[in-house]
Short mmCIF file of C-alpha atoms and ligand atoms in Angstrom, two decimals:
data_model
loop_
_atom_site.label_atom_id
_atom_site.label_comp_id
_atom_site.label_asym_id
_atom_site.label_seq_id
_atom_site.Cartn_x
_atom_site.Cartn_y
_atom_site.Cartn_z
CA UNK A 80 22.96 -55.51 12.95
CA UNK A 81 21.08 -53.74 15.99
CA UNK A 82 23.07 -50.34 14.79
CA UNK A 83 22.01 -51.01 11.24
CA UNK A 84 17.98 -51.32 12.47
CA UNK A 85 18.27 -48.27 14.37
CA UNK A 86 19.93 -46.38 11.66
CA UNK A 87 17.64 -47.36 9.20
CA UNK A 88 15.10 -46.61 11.65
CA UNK A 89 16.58 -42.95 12.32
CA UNK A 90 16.82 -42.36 8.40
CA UNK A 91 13.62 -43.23 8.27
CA UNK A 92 11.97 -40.88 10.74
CA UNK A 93 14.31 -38.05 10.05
CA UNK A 94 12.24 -38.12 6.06
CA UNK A 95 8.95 -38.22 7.78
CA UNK A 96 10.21 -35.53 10.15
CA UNK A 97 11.52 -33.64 6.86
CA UNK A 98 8.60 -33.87 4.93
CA UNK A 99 6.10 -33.35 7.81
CA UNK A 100 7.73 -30.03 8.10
CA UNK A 101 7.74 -29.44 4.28
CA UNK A 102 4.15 -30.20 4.35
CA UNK A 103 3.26 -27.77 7.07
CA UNK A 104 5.39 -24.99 5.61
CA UNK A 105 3.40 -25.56 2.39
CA UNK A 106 -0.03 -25.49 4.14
CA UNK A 107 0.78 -22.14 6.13
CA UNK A 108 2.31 -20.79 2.44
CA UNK A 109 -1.30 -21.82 0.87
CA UNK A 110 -3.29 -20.89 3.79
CA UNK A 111 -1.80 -17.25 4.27
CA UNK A 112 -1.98 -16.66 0.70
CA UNK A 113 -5.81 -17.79 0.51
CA UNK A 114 -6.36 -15.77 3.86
CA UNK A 115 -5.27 -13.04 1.84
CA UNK A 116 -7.42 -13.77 -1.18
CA UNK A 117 -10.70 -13.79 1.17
CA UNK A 118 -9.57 -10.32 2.72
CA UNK A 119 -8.92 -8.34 -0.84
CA UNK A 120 -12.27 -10.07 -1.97
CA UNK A 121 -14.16 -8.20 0.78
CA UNK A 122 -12.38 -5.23 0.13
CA UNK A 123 -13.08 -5.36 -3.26
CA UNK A 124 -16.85 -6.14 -2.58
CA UNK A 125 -17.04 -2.77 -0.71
CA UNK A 126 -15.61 -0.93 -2.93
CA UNK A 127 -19.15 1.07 -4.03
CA UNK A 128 -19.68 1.64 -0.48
CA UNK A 129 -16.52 2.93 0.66
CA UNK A 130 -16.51 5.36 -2.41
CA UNK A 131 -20.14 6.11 -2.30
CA UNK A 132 -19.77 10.36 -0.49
CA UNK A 133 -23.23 10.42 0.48
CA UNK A 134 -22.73 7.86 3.04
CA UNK A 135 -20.37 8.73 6.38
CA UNK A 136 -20.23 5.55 8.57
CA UNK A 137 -20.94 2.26 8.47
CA UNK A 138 -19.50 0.89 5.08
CA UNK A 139 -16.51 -1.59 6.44
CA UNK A 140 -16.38 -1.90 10.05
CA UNK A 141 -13.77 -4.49 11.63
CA UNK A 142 -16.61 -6.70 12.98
CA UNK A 143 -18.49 -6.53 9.01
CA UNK A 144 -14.79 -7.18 7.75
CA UNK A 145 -14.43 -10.53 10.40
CA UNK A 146 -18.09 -11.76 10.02
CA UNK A 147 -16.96 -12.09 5.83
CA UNK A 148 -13.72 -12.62 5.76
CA UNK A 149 -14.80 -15.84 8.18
CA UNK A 150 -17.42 -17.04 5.96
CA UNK A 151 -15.01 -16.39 2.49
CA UNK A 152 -12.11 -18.02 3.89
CA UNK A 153 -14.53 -20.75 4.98
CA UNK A 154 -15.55 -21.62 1.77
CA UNK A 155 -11.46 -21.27 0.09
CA UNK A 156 -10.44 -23.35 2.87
CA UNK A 157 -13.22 -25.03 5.12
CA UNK A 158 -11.09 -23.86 8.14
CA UNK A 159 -13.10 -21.48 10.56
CA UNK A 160 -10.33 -18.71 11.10
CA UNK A 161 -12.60 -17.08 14.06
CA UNK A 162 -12.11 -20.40 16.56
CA UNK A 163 -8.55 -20.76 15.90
CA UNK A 164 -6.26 -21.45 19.11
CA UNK A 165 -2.08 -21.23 18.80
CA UNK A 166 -1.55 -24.49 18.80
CA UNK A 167 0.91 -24.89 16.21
CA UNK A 168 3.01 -22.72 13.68
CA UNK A 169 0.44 -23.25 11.15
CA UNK A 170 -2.65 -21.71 13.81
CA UNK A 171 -0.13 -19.19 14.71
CA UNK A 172 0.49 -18.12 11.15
CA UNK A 173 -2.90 -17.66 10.39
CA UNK A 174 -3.82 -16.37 13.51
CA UNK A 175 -1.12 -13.52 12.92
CA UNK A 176 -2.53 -12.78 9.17
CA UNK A 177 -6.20 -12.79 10.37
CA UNK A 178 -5.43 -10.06 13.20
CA UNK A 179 -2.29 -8.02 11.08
CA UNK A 180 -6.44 -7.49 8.56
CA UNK A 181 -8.30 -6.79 11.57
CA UNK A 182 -5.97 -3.97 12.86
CA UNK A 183 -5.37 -2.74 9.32
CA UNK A 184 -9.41 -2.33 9.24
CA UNK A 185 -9.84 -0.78 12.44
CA UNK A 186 -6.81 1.43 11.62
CA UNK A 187 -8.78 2.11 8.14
CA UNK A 188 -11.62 3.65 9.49
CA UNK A 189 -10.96 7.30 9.26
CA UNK A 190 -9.67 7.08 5.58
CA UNK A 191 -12.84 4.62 5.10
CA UNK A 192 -15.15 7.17 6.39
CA UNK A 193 -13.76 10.56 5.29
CA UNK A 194 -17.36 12.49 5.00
CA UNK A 195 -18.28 13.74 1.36
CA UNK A 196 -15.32 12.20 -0.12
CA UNK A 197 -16.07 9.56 -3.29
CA UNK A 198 -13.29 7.66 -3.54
CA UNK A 199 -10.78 6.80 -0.87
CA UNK A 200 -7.99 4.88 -1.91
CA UNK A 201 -8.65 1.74 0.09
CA UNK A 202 -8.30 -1.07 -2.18
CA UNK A 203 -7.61 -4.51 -1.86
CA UNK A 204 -3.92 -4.16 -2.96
CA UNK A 205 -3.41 -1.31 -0.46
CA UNK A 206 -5.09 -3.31 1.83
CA UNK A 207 -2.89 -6.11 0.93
CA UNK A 208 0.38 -3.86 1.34
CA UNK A 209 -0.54 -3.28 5.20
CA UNK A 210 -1.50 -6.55 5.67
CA UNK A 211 1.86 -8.01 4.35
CA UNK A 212 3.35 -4.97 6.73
CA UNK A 213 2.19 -6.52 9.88
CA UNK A 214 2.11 -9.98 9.22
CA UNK A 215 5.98 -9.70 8.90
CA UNK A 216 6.26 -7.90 12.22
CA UNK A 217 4.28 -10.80 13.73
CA UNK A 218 5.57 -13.70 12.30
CA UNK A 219 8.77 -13.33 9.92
CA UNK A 220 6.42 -14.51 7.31
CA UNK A 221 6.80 -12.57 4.00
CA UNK A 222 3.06 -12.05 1.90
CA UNK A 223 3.39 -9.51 -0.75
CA UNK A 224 1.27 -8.82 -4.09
CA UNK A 225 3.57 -8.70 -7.20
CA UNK A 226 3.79 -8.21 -11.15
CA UNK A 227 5.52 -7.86 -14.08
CA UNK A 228 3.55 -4.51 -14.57
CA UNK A 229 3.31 -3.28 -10.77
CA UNK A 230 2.55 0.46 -10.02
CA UNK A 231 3.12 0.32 -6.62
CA UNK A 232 7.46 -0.15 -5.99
CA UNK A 233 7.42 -2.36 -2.98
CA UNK A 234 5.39 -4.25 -5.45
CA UNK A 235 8.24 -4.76 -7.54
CA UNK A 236 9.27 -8.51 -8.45
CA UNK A 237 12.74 -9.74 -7.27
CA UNK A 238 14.48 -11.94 -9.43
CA UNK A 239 12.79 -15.48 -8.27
CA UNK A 240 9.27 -13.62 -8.61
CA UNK A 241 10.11 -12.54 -11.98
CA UNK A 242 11.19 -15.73 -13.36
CA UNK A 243 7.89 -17.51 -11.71
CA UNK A 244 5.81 -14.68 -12.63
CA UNK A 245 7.06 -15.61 -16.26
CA UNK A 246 5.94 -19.03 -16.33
CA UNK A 247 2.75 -18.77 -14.47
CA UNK A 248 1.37 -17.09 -17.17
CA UNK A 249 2.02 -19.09 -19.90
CA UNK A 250 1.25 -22.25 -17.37
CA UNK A 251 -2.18 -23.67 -17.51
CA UNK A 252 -4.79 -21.27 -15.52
CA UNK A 253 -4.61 -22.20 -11.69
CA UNK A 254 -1.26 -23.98 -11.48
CA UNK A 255 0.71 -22.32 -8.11
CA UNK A 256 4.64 -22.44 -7.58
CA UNK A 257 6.83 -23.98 -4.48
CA UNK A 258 9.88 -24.03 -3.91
CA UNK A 259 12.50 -24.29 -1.13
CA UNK A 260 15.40 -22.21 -1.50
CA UNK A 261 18.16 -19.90 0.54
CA UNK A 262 16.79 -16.06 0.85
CA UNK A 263 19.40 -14.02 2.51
CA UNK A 264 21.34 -16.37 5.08
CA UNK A 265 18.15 -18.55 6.21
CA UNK A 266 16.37 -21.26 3.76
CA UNK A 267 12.91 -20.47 2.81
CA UNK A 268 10.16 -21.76 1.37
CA UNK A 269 8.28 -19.13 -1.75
CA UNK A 270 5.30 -19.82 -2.57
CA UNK A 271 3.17 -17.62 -5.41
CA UNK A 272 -0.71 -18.01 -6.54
CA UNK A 273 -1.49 -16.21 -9.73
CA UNK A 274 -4.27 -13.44 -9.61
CA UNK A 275 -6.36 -13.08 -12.50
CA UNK A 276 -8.32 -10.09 -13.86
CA UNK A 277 -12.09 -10.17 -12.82
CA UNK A 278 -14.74 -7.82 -14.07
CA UNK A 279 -14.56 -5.60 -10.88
CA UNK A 280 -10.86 -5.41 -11.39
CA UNK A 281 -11.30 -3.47 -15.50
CA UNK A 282 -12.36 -0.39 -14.18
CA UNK A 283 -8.74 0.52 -12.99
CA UNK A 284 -7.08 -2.37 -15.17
CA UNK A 285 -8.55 -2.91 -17.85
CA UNK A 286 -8.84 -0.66 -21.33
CA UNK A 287 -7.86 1.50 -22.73
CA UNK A 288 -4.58 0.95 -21.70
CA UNK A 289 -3.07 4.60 -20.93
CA UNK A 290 -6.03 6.15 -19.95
CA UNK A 291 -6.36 7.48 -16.33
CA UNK A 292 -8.25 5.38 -13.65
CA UNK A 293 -10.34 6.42 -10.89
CA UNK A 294 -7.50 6.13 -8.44
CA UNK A 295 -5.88 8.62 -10.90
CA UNK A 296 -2.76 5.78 -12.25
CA UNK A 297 -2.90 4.47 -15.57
CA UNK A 298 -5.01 1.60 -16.95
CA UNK A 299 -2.43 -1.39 -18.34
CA UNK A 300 -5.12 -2.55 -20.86
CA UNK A 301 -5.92 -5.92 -19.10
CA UNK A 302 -9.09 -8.10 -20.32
CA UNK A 303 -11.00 -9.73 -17.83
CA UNK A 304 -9.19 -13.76 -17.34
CA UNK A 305 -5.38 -12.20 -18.19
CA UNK A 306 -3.36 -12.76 -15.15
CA UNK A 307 -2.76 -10.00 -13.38
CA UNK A 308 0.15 -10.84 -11.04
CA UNK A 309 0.30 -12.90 -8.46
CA UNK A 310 0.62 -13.44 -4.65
CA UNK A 311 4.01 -14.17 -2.99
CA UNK A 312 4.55 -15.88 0.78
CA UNK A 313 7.89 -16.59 1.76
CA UNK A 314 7.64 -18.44 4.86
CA UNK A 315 11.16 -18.86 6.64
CA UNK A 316 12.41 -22.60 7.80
CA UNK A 317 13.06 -22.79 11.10
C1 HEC B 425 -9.91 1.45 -7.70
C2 HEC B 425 -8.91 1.00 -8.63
C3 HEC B 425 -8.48 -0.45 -8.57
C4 HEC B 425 -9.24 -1.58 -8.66
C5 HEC B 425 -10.75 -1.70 -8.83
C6 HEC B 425 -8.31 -2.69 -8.62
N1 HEC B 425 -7.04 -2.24 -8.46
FE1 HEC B 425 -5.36 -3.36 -8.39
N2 HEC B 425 -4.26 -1.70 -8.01
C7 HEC B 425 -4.74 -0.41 -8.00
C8 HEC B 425 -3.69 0.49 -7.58
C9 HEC B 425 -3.83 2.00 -7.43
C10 HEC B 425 -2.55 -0.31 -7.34
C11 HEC B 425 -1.18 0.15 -6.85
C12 HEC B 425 -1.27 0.17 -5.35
C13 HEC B 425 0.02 0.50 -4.71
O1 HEC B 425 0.64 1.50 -5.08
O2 HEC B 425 0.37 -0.26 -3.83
C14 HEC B 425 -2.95 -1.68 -7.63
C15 HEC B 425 -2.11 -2.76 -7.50
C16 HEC B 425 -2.46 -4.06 -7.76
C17 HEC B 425 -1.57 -5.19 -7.64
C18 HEC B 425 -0.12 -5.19 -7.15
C19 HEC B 425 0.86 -5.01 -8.25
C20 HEC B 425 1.05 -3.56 -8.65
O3 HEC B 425 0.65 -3.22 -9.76
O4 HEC B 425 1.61 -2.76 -7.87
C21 HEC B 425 -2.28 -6.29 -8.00
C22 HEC B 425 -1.78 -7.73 -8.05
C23 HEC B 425 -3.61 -5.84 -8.31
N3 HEC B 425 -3.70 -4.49 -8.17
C24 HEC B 425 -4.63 -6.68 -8.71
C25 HEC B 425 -5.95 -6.28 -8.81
C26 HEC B 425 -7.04 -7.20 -9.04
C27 HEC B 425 -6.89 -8.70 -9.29
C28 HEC B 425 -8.19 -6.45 -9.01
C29 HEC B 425 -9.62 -6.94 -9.13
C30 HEC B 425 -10.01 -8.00 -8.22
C31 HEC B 425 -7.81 -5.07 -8.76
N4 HEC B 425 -6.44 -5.01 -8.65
C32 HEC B 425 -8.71 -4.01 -8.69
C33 HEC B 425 -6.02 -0.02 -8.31
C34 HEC B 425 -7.09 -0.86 -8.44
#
């Protein structure tokens, strides 16, 4: 009988163990993801500014990128991302995001203040790529920016992103995807937050599709509220 308790009793904390961890891999999937969101949403904001050849300094500096980013991620998440301490692999993760966008600024600043140039090239999804670059380095964490019409080739959909990139967009507006699953040898959880097209987004987006956008690639024809793509975190179990 006393086995039996403290079996049941084993079972029993080995679920909550299992689905503590499942929660906390979801919240560092969500939370990377939304970092990210916050980050390409101040890149996008300074978009005019970083293109704008009569100005030479000043448009996105690392410390205007962290005083935003802060207060935009504040309001996605209500977590304050510039008072974070390691404590745990959910801290750590978005610790590693929120300084992988800080060194990709600072790194930025040249290209971001080439004198007498219009635009630059520094966009949210390039931003995005070197984000996803380092945060890998740092933390084995996987963030990329995906879709079924991608013009960059890293941005590509596997197979799994594909098939969810499918559904999200006939799924109701908002919806998100989990799901645990073996990538390679180790088990992973993939997580993936549809983007949608936004007004700021038409001028290299939108219509006519075929014609030639400022960054020189061609316009898919999107309308503003069609989903875009979406944003993909793998985030390995340990
Ligand atoms: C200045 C032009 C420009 C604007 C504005 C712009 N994009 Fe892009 N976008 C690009 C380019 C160029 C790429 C390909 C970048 C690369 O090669 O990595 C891209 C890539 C992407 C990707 C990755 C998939 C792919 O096609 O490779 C997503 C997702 C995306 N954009 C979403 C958006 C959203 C959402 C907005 C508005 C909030 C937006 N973009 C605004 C130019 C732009």
């Amino acid at each position: 009988m006393k086995k039996k308790t403290a079996l049941i009793i084993a079972v029993i904390l080995m679920l909550f163990t299992q689905s503590m961890a499942g929660d906390t891999l979801q919240s560092i999937a969500v939370a990377v993801a939304d970092y990210l969101i916050a980050g390409r949403s101040v890149v996008a904001i300074y978009q005019p500014r970083i293109n704008d050849p009569l100005k030479s300094d000043q448009r996105l500096t690392p410390e205007i990128y962290e005083e935003q980013v802060s207060r935009k991620f504040m309001d996605i998440s209500g977590i304050d991302i510039t008072s974070l301490i390691p404590s745990d692999d959910f801290r750590k993760a978005l610790i590693a995001i929120h300084e992988s966008a800080k060194e990709v600024i600072a790194e930025a600043q040249p290209q971001i203040n080439q004198p007498g140039k219009g635009f630059k090239g520094f966009i949210p999804a390039i931003f995005g790529k070197r984000v996803g670059d380092k945060l890998y380095k740092k933390s084995g964490i996987v963030i990329k920016q995906t879709s079924l019409k991608f013009r960059g080739e890293y941005n590509k959909p596997d197979d799994f992103e594909a098939a969810v990139l499918k559904r999200l967009e006939t799924a109701k507006k908002g919806n998100t995807y989990f799901e645990e699953k073996k990538f390679g040898d180790t088990r992973v959880l993939r997580y993936m937050v549809p983007l949608y097209i936004e007004y700021a987004c038409l001028a290299c987006h939108g219509r006519p599709a075929g014609e030639m956008d400022i960054s020189g690639r061609i316009k898919e024809g999107y309308r503003e509220g069609d989903m875009r793509g979406a944003i993909s975190v793998i985030v390995p179990i340990k």
